[in-house]
CSV table of C-alpha atoms in Angstrom, one decimal:
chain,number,residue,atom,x,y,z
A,1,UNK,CA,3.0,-6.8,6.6
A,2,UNK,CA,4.8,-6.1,3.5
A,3,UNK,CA,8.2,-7.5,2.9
A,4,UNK,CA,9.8,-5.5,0.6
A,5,UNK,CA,13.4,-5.2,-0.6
A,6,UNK,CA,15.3,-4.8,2.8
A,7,UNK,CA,18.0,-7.3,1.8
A,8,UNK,CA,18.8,-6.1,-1.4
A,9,UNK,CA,18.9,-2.6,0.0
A,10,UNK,CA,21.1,-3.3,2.9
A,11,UNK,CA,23.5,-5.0,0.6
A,12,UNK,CA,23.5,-1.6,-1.4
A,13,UNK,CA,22.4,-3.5,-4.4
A,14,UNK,CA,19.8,-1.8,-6.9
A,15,UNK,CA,18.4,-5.2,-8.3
A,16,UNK,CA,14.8,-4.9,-10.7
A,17,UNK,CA,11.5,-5.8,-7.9
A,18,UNK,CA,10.0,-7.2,-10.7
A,19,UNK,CA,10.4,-7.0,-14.6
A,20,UNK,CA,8.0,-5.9,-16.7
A,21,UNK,CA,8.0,-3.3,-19.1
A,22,UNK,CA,11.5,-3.5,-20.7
A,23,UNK,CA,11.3,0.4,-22.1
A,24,UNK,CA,10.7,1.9,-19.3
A,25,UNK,CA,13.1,1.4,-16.1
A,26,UNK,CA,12.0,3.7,-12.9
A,27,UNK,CA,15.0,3.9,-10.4
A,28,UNK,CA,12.8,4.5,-6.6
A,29,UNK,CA,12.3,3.7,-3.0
A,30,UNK,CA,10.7,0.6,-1.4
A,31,UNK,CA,6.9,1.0,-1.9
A,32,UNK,CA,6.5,3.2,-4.8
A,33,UNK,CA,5.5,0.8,-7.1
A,34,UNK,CA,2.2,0.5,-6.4
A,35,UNK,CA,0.4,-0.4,-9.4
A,36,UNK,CA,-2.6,2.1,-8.5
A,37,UNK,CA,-0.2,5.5,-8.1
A,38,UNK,CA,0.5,5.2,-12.0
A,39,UNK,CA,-3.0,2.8,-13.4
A,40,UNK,CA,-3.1,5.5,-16.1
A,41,UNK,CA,0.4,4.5,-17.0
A,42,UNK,CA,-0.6,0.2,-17.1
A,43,UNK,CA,-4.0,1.2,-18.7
A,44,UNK,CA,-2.1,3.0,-21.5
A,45,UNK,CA,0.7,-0.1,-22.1
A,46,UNK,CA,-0.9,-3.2,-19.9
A,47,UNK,CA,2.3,-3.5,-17.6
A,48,UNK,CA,4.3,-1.6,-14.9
A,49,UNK,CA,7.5,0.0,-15.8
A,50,UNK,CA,10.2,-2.2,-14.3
A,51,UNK,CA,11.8,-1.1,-11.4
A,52,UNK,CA,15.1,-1.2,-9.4
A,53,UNK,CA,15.0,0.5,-5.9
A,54,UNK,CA,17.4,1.9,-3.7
A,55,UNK,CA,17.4,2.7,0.1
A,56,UNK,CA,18.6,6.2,0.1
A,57,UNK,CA,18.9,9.7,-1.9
A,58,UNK,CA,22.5,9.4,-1.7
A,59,UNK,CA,22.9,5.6,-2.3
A,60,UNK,CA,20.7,6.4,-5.6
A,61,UNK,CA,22.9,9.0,-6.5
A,62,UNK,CA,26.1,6.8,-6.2
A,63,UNK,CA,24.8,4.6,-8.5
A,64,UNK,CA,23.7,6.8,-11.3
A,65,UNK,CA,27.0,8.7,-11.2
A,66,UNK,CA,28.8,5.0,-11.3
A,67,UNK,CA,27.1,4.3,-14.3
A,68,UNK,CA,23.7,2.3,-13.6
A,69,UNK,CA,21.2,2.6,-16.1
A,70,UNK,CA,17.5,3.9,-15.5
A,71,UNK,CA,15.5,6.5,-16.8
A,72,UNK,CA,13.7,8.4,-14.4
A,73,UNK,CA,14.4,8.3,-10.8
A,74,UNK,CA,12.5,9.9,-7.5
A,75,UNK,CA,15.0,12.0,-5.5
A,76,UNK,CA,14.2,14.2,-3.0
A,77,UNK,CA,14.3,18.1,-3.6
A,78,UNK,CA,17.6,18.1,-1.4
A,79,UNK,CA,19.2,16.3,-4.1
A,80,UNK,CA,18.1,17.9,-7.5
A,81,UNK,CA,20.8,20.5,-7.4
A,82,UNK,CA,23.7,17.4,-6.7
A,83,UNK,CA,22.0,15.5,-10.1
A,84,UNK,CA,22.0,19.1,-12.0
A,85,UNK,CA,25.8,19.6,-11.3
A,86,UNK,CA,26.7,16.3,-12.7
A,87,UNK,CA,25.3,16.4,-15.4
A,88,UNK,CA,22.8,13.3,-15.2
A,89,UNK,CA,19.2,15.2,-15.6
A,90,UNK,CA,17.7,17.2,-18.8
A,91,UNK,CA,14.7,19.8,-18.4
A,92,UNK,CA,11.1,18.1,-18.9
A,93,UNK,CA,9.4,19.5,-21.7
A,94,UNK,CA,6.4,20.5,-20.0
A,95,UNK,CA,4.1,21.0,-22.8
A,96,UNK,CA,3.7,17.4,-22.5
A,97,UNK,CA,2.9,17.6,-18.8
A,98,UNK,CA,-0.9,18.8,-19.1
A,99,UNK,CA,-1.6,18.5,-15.3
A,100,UNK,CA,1.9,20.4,-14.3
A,101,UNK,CA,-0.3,24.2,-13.9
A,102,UNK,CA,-1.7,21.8,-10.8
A,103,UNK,CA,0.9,21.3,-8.7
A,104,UNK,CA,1.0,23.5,-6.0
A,105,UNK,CA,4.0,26.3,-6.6
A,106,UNK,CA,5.7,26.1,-3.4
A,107,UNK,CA,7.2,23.3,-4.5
A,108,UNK,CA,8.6,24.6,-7.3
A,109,UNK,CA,9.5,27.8,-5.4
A,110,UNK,CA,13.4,27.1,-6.3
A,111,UNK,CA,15.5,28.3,-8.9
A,112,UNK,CA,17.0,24.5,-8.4
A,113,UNK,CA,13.8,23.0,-9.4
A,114,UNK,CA,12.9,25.7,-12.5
A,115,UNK,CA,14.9,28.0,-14.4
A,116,UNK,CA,15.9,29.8,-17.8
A,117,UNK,CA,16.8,26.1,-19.1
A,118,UNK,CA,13.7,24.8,-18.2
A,119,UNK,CA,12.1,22.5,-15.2
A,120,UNK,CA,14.2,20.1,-13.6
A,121,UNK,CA,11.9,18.4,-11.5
A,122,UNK,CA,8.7,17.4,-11.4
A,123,UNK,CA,7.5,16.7,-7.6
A,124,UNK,CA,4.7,14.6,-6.6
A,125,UNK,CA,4.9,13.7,-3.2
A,126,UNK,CA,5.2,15.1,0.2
A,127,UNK,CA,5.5,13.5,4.0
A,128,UNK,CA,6.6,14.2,7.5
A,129,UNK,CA,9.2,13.0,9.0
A,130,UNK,CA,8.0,12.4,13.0
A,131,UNK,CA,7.7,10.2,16.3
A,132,UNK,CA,6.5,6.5,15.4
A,133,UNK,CA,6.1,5.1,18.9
A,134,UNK,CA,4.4,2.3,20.3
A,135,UNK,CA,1.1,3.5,22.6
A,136,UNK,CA,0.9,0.9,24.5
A,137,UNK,CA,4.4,1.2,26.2
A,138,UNK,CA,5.4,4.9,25.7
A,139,UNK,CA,3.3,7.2,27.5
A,140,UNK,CA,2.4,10.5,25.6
A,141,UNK,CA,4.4,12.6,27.5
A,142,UNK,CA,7.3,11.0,26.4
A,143,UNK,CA,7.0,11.7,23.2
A,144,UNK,CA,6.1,15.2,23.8
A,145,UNK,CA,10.0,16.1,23.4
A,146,UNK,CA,12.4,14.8,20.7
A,147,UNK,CA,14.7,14.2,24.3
A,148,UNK,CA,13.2,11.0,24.3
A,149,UNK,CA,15.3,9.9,21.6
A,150,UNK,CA,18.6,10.2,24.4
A,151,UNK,CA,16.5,9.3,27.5
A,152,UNK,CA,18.0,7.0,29.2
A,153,UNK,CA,15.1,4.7,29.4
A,154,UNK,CA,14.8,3.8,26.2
A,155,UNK,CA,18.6,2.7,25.5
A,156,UNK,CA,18.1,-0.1,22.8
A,157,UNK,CA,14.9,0.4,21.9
A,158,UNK,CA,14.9,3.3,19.3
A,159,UNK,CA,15.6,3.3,15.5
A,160,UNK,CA,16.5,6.3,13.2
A,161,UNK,CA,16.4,6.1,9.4
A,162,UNK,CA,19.6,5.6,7.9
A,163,UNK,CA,19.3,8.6,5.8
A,164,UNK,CA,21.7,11.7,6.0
A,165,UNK,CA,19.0,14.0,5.8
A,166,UNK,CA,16.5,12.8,8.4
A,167,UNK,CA,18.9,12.4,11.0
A,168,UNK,CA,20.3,15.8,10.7
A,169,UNK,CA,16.2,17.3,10.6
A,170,UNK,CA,16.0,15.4,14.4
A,171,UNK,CA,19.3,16.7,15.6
A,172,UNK,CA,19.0,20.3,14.3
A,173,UNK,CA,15.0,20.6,15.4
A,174,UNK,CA,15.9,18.8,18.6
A,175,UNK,CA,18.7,21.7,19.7
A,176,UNK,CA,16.7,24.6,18.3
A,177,UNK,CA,17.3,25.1,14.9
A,178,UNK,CA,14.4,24.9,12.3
A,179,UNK,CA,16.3,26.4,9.3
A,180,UNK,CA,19.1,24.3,7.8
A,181,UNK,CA,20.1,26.3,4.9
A,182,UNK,CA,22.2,28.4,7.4
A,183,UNK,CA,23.6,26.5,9.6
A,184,UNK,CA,26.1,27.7,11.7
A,185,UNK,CA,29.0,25.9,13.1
A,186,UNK,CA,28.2,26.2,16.3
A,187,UNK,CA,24.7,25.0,15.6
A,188,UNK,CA,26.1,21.8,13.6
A,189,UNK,CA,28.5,20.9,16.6
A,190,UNK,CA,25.6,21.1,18.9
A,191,UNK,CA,23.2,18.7,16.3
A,192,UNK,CA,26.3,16.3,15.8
A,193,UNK,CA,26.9,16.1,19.8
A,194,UNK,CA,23.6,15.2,20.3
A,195,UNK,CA,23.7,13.0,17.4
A,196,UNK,CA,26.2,11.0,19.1
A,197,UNK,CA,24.0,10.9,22.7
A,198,UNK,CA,20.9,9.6,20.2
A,199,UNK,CA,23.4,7.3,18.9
A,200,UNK,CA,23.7,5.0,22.3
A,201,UNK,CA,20.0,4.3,22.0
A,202,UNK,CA,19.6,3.6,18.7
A,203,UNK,CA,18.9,-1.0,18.2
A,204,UNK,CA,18.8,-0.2,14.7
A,205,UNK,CA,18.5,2.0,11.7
A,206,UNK,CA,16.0,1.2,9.0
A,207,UNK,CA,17.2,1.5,5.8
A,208,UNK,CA,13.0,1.5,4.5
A,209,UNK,CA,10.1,1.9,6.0
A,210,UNK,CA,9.2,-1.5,5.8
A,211,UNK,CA,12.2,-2.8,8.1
A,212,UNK,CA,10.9,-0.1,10.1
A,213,UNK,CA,7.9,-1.3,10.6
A,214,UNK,CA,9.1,-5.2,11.4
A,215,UNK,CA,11.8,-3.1,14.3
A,216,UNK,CA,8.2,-1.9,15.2
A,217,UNK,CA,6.2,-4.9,15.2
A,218,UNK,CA,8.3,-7.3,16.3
A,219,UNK,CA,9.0,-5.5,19.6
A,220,UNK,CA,12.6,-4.6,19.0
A,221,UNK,CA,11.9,-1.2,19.8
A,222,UNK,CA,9.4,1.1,20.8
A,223,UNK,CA,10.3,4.6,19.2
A,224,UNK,CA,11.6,5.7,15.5
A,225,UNK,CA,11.9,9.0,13.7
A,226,UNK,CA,9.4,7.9,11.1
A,227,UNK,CA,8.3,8.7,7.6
A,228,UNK,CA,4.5,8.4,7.2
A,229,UNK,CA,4.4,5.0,5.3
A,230,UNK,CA,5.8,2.9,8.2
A,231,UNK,CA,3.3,3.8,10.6
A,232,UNK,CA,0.4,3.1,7.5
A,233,UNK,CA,2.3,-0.4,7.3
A,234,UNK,CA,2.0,-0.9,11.0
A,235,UNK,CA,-1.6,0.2,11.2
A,236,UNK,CA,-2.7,-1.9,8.5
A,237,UNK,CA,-1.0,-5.0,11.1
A,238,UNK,CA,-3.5,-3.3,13.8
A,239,UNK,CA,0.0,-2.4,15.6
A,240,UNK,CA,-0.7,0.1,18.2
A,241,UNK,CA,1.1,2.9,17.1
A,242,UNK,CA,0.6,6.6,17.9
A,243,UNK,CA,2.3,9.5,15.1
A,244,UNK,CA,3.5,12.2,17.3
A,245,UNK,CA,4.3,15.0,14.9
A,246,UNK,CA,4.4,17.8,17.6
A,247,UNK,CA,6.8,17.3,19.8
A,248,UNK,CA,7.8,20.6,21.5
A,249,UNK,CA,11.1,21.3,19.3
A,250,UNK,CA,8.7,20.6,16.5
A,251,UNK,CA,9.2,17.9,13.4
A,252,UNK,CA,10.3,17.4,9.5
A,253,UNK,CA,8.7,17.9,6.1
A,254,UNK,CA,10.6,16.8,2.8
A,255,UNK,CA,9.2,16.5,-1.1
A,256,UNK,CA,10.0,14.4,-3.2
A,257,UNK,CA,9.6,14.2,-7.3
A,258,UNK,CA,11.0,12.7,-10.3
A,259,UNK,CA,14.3,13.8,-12.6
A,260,UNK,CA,14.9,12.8,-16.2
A,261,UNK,CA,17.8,11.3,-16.6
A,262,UNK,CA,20.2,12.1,-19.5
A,263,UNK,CA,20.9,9.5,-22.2
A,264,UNK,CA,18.2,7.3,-20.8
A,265,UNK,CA,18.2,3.6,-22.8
A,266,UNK,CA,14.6,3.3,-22.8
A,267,UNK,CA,11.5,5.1,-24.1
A,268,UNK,CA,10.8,8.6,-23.4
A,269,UNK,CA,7.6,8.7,-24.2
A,270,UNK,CA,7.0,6.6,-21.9
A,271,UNK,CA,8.9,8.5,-19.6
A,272,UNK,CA,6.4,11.4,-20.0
A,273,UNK,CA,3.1,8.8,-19.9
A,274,UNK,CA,4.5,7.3,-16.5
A,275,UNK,CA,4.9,11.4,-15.0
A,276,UNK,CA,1.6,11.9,-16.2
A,277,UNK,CA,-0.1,9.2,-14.7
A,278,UNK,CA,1.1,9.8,-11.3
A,279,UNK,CA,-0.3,13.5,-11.9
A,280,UNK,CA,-3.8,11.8,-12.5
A,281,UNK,CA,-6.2,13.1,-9.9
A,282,UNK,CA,-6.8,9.5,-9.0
A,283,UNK,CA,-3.1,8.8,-7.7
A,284,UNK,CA,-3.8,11.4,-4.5
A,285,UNK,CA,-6.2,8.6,-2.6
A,286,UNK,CA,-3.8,5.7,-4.7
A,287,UNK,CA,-0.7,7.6,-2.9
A,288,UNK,CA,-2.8,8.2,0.6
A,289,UNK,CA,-3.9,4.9,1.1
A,290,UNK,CA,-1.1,2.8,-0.3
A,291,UNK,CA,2.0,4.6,1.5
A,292,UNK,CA,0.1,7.8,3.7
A,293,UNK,CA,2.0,10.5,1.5
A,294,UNK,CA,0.5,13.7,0.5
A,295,UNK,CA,0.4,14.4,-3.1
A,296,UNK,CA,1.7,17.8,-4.8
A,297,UNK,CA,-0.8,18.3,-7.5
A,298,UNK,CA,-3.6,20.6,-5.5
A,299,UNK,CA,-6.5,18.6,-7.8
A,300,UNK,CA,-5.4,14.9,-6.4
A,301,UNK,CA,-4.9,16.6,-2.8
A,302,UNK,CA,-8.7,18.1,-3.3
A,303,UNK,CA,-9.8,14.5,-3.7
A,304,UNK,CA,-8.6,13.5,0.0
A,305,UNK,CA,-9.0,16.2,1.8
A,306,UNK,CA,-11.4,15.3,4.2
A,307,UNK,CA,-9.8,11.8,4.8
A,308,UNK,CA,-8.5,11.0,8.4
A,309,UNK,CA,-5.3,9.9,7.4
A,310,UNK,CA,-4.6,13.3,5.7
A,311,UNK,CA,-5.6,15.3,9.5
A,312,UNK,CA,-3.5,12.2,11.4
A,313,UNK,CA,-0.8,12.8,9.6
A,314,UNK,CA,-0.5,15.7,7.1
A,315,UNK,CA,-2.1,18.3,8.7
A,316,UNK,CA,-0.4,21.3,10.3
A,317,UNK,CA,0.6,21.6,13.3
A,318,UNK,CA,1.6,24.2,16.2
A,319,UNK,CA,4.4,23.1,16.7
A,320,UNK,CA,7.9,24.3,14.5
A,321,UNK,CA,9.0,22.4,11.3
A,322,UNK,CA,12.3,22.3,9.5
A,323,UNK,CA,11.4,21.9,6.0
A,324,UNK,CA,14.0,19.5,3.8
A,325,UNK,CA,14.2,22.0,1.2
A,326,UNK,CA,17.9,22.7,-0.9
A,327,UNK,CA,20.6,23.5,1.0
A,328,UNK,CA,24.1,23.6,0.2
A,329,UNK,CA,25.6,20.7,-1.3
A,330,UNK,CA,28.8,21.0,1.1
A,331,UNK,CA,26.7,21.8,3.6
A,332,UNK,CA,25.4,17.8,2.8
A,333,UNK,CA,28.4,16.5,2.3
A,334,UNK,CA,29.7,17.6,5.7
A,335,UNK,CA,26.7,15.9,7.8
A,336,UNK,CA,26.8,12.6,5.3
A,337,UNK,CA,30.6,12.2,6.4
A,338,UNK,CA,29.7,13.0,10.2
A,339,UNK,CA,27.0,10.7,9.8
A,340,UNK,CA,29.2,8.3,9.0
A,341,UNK,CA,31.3,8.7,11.8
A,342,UNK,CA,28.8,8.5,14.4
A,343,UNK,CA,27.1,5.4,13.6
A,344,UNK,CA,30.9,3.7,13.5
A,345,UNK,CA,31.1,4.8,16.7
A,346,UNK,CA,33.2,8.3,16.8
């Protein structure tokens, strides 16, 4: 299994995984430097950018606004409107994008994402968010219902992410609610209450995938809400683990891309060659394989269409979907600070 960095993460520290090319810094989550997602970008200048990494949208955010140093980072389309308001992006010049008329326009279906100033965001990978559980001591049924998460049973032998955002997508989907940009406050009291019930199950909550996966594999517990790279980490253990991404309430979908940052110390050409490298064709299987994310540029998707881990766990489904698109930033703000609150225990 990959050990990745779980203890600089959980000691909220964004410290380099590795230094290599000292003009470009790339500020991202856990997993994402996979050499073969950018190999246009190492072909080009013979190393990786160097990167520092960071276990949450909100965490990454902290640490920009507080003065850390990078010059692009991979937030999640929630988030774009939060880095806009500070002040901390620029528009990409898109000129210099060749492959940006392939990504697919829903995901630039915002007026967030592209404007009258320009484009703000350049996405370039997409997941679910569903039910990791272990086959081999959760029946199917089980996981047929996001109630499994406050059965009973299962007390201490769960784990949630411990990300605003994919908490809230379980606890609004699991008490009927698949659109959060209107949420009401009846409908977030009735999420937060079962929040809390969710709560008294949970052993952990991962702050990456790969600490996930160890919960996972090391038997700590037998059901997470999971992204799709822990359960391509536990796979690639031969960990019996099942995806369950149709629960009756339904699951999540989120996208995530890259912003460039404003007064960036290192190049920006290279800035652009890195973007355009992970918009290579090529980086759709790279992406797939290495971390089991779908990619947003329709001409890298058409290259893994027909693979099985694109039906497993990319597909659609019959079942509802909240969709982490932008909401409002008070509306995030309020469920970060109940977050909060719950896992301290109120």
């Amino acid at each position: 299994m990959r050990l990745m960095t779980t203890t600089f993460l959980a000691a909220g520290l964004a410290l380099p995984a590795f230094a290599a090319d000292p003009e470009l810094t790339v500020f991202d989550w856990a997993g994402f430097e996979e050499p073969e997602i950018f190999q246009g970008y190492i072909d080009k200048h013979g190393d990786s950018p160097t990167f520092a990494f960071y276990g949450d949208d909100d965490e990454a955010f902290q640490k920009l606004a507080s003065g850390f140093k990078a010059d692009v980072v991979h937030p999640c389309s929630q988030m774009v409107g939060k880095y806009r308001d500070a002040g901390l992006i620029e528009p990409w010049d898109v000129s210099r994008i060749p492959a940006f008329d392939t990504l697919d326009p829903k995901f630039l279906a915002s007026e967030v994402f592209k404007d009258d100033a320009g484009v703000w965001y350049i996405p370039t990978d997409w997941g679910a968010t569903a039910i990791a559980y272990n086959t081999e001591t959760v029946p199917q049924e089980d996981v047929s219902t996001l109630q499994v998460f406050v059965d009973p049973k299962y007390q201490g032998r769960t784990s949630l992410p411990d990300s605003s955002d994919d908490v809230w997508a379980l606890a609004y989907l699991a008490t009927g609610t698949t659109d959060w940009t209107a949420v009401t406050d009846e409908q977030f009291n009735a999420a937060a209450e079962w929040l809390r019930q969710a709560h008294q199950n949970v052993a952990a909550y991962w702050a990456d995938p790969s600490e996930q996966a160890q919960l996972m594999a090391s038997g700590a517990v037998d059901i997470a809400w999971s992204w799709n790279d822990g359960v391509v980490y536990l796979q690639e253990d031969n960990y019996p683990v099942g995806f369950e991404r149709a629960p009756k309430e339904g699951s999540s979908t989120f996208f995530c891309g890259f912003v460039n940052l404003k007064d960036s110390p290192g190049s920006e050409d290279k800035a652009y060659d890195f973007i355009n490298a992970w918009l290579e064709p090529s980086a759709g299987k790279a992406l797939l394989d290495a971390i089991g994310y779908g990619h947003t540029s329709t001409e890298a998707m058409a290259t893994v269409a027909d693979e099985q881990a694109v039906k497993d766990g990319l597909s659609e489904t019959n079942a509802p979907i909240l969709s982490q698109t932008p909401n409002s930033p008070e509306q995030r703000e309020r469920q970060l600070a109940e977050f909060e609150k719950i896992k301290a225990g109120f």
